[in-house]
C-alpha positions as a Markdown table, in Angstrom:
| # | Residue | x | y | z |
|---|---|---|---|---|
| 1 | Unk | -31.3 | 75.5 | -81.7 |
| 2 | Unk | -30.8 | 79.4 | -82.5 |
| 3 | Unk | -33.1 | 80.1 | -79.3 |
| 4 | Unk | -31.1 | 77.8 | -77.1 |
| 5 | Unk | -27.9 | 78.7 | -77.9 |
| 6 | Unk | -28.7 | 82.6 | -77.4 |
| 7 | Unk | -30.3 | 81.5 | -74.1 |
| 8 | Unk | -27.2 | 80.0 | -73.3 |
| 9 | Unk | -24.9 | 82.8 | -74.7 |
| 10 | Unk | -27.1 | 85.1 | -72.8 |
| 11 | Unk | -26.7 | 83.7 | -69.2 |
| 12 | Unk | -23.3 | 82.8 | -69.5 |
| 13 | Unk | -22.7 | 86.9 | -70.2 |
| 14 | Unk | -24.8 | 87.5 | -67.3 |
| 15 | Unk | -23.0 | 85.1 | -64.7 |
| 16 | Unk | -19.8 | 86.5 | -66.1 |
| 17 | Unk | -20.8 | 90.2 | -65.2 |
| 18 | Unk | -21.9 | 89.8 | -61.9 |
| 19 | Unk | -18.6 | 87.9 | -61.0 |
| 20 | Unk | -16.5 | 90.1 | -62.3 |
| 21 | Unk | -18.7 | 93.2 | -60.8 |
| 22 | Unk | -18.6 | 91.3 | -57.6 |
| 23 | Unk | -14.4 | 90.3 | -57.4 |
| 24 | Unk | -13.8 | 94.3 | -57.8 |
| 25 | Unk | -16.0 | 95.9 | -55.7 |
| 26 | Unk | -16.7 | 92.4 | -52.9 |
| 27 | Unk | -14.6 | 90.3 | -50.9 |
| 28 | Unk | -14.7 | 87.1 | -51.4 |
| 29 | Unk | -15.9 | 84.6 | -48.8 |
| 30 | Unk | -15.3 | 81.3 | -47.8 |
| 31 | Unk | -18.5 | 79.7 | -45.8 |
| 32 | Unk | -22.0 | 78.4 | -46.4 |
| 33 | Unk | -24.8 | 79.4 | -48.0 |
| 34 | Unk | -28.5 | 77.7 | -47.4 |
| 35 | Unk | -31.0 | 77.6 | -49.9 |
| 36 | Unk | -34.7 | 77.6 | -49.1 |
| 37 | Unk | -35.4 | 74.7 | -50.7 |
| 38 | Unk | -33.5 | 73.2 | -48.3 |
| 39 | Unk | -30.2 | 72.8 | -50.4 |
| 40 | Unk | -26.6 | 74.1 | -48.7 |
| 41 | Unk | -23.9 | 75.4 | -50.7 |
| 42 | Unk | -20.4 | 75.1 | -49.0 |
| 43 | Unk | -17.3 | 77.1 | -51.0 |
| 44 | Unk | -15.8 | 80.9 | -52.2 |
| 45 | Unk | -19.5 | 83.6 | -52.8 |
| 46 | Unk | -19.3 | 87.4 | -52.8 |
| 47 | Unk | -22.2 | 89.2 | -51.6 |
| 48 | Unk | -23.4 | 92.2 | -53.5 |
| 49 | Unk | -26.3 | 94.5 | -51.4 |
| 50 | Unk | -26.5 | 96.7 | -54.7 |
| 51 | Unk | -28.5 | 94.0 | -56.2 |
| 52 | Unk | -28.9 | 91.9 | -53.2 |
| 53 | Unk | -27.5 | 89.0 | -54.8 |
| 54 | Unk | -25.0 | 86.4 | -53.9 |
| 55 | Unk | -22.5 | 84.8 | -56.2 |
| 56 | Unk | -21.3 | 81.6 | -56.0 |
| 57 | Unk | -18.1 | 80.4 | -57.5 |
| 58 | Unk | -18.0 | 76.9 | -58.5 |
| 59 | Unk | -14.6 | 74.4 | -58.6 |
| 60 | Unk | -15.0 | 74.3 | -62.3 |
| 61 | Unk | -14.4 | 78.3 | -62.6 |
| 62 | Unk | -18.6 | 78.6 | -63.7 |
| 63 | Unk | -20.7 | 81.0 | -61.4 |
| 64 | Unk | -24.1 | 80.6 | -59.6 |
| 65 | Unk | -26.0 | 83.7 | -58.8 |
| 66 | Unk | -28.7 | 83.4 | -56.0 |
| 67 | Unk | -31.0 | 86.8 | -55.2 |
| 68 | Unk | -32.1 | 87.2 | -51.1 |
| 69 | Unk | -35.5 | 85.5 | -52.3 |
| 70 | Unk | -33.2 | 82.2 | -52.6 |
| 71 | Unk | -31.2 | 82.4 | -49.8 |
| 72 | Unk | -32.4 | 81.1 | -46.2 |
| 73 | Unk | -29.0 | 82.2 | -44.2 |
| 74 | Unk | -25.2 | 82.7 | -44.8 |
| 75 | Unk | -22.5 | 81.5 | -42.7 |
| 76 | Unk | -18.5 | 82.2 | -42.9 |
| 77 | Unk | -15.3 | 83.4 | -41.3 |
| 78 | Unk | -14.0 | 86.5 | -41.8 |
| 79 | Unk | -10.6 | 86.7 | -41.8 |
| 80 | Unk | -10.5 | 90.8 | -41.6 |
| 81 | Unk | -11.9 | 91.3 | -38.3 |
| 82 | Unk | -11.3 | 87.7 | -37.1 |
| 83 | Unk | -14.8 | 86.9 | -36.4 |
| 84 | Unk | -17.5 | 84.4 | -38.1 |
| 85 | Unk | -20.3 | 86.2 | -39.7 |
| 86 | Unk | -23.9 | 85.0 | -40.1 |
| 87 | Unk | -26.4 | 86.8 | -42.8 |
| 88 | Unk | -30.2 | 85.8 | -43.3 |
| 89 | Unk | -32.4 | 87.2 | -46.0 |
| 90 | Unk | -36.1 | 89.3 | -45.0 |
| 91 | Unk | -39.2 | 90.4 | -46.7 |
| 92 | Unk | -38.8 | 93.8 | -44.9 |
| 93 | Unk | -37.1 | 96.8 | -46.8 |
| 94 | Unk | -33.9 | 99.1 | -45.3 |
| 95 | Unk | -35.3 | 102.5 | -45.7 |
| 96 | Unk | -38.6 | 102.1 | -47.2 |
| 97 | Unk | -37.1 | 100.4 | -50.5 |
| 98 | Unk | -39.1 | 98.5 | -52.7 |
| 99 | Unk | -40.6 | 95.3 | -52.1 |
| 100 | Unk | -38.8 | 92.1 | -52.1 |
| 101 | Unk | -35.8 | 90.4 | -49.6 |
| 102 | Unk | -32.8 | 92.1 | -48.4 |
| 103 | Unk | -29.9 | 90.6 | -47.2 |
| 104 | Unk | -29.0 | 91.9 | -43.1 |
| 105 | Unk | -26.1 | 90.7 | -41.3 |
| 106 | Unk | -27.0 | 89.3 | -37.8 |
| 107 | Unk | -25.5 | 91.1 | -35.1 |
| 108 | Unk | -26.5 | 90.0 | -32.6 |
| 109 | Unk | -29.7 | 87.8 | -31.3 |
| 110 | Unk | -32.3 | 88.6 | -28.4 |
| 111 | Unk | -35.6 | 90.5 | -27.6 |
| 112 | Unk | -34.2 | 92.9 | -30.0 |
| 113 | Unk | -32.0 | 91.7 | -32.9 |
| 114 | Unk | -29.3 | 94.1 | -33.8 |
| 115 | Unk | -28.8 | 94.0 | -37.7 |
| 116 | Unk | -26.9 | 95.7 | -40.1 |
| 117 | Unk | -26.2 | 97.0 | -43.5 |
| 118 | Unk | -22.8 | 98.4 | -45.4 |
| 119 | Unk | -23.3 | 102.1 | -46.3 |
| 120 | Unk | -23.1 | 102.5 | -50.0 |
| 121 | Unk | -19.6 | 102.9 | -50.9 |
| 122 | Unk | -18.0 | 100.4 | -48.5 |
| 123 | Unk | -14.3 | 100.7 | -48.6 |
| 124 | Unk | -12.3 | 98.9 | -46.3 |
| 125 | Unk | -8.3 | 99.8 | -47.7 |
| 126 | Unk | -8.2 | 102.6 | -45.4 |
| 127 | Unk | -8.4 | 100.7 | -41.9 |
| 128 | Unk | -6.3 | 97.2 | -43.6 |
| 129 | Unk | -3.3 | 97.9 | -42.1 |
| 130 | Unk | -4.8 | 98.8 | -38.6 |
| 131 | Unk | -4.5 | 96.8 | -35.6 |
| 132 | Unk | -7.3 | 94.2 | -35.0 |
| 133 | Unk | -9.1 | 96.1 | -32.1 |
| 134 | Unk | -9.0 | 99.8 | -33.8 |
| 135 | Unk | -9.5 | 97.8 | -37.3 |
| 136 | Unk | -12.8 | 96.3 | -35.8 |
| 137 | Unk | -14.3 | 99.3 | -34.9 |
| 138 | Unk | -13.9 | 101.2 | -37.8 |
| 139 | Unk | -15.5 | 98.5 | -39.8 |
| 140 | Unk | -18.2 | 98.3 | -37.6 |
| 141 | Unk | -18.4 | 102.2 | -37.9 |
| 142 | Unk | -18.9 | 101.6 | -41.6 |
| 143 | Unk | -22.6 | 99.9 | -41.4 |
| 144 | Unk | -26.0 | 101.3 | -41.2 |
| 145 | Unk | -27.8 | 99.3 | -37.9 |
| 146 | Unk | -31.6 | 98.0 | -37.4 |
| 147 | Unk | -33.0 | 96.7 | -34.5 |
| 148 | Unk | -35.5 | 94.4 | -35.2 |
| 149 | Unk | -38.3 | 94.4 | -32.4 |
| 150 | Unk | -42.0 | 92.7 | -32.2 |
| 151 | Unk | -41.9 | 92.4 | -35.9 |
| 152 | Unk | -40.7 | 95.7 | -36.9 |
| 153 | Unk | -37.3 | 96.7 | -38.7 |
| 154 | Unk | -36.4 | 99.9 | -36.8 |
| 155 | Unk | -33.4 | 101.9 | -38.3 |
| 156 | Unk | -30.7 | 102.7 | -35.1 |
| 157 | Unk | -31.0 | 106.3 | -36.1 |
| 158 | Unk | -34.7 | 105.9 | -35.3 |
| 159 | Unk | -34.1 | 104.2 | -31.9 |
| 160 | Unk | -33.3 | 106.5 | -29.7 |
| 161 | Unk | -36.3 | 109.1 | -30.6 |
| 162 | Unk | -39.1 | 106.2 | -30.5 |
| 163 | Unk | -38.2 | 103.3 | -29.3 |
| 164 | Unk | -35.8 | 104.0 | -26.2 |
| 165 | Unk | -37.9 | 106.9 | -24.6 |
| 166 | Unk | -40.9 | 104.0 | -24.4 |
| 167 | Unk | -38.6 | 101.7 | -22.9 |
| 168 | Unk | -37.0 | 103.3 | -20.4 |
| 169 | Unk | -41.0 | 104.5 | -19.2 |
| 170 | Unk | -41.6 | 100.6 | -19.3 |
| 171 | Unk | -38.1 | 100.2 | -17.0 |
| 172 | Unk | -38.4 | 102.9 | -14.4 |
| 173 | Unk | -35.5 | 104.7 | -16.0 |
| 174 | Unk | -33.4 | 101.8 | -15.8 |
| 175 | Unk | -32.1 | 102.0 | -19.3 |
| 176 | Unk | -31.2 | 105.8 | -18.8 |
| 177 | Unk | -29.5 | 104.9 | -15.6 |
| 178 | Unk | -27.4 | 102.1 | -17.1 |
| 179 | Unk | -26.0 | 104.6 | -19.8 |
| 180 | Unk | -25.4 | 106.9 | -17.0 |
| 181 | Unk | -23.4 | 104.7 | -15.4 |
| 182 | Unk | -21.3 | 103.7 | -18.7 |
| 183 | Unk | -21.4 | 107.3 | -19.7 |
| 184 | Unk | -23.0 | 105.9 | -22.7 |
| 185 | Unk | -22.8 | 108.3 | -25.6 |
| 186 | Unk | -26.0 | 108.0 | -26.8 |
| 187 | Unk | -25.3 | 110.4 | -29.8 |
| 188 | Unk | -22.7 | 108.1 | -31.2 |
| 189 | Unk | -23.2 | 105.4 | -34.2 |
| 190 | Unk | -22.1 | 102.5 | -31.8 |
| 191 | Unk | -22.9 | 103.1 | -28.1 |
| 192 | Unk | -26.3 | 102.9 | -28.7 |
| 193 | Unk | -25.6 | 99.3 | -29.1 |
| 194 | Unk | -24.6 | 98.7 | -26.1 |
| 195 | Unk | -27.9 | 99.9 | -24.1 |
| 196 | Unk | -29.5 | 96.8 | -26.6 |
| 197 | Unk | -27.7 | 94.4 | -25.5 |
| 198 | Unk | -28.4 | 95.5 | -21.5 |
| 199 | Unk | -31.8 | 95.1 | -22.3 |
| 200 | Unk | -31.7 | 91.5 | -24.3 |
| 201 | Unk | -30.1 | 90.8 | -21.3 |
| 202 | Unk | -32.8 | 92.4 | -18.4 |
| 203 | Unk | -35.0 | 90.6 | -21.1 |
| 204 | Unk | -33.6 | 87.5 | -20.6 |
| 205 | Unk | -33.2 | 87.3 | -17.0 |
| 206 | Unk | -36.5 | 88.6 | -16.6 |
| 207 | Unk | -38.2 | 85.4 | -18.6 |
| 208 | Unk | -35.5 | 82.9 | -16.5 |
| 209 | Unk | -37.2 | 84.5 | -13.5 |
| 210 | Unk | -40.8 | 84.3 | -14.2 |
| 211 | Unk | -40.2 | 80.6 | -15.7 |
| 212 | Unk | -38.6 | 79.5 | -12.6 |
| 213 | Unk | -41.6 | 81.4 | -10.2 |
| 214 | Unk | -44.2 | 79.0 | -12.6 |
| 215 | Unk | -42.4 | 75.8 | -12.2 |
């Protein structure tokens, strides 16, 4: 009885740490979470990449914690930069971490995935009060990026140095010309990100075409 009780004692300490860890330092959502084994949760979590845990906060004021082993995929609204967000969870570590799953926000989807990570320190008072537009970019100034690409997490700082040089060979200079054209910086945080999604979309066009010649 002694055992169970301190058992009980023990996790309700812990569940009651990480939420009140999480409500100072993590919005709170409101959105979906799925489960690998196939279960959904639908109500308020935070999201903590310190510990790469997500906490769930049930109607009757009790906390689930679920670690980015658990977790399939994560789905809300956020109401700060007016757009819907979508997280999964993968076995591959930011910046040569230790093994295990991490938590990435999905940026967007194509022959390269853009992803992305908060830098340590994430504090978000400062741009509040800013317009939507201007507010949006700061924010999205305040994440690490990772293109992921034939299986490999590549960080955005690495991109331009390995993977672009490679590419634009592969493209007869195409990508080079098409930040040309935008006057891309390609020494900026962001801009990069554009040239990724010209090539998803080469990509893509380039697969409708040779589907289309085989039919």
């Amino acid at each position: 009885m002694k055992s169970v009780l301190y058992v009980f004692l023990l996790t309700s300490v812990f569940n009651a740490a990480v939420a009140s860890d999480l409500t100072k330092e993590e919005n709170i959502y409101e959105g979906e979470i799925e489960l690998k084994s196939n279960e959904s949760k639908q109500g308020k979590f935070s999201i903590n990449y310190d510990s790469e845990v997500v906490t769930f906060f049930n109607n009757d004021g009790t906390v689930d914690a679920y670690s980015a082993y658990q977790i399939s995929s994560i789905f809300f609204y956020d109401d700060f930069i007016s757009q819907p967000r979508v997280f999964v969870s993968m076995q591959i570590s930011p910046e040569n971490r230790k093994g295990g799953n991490y938590l990435y926000e999905l940026v967007k989807v194509g022959t390269m995935d853009i992803l992305r990570r908060p830098e340590k320190n994430l504090n978000t008072n400062k741009i509040a009060t800013l317009p939507l537009g201007p507010r949006v970019h700061q924010f999205d100034k305040k994440f690490e990026y990772y293109i992921f690409y034939k299986g490999d997490l590549i960080p955005m700082k690495n991109f331009m140095s390995s993977v672009f040089p490679i590419l634009n060979k592969e493209m007869d200079a195409d990508l080079n010309n098409y930040a040309k054209r935008r006057n891309l910086n390609l020494n900026d945080k962001l801009q990069p990100l554009i040239l990724i999604e010209y090539f998803n979309a080469v990509s893509k066009n380039s697969l409708k075409f040779a589907k289309a010649s085989v039919e």
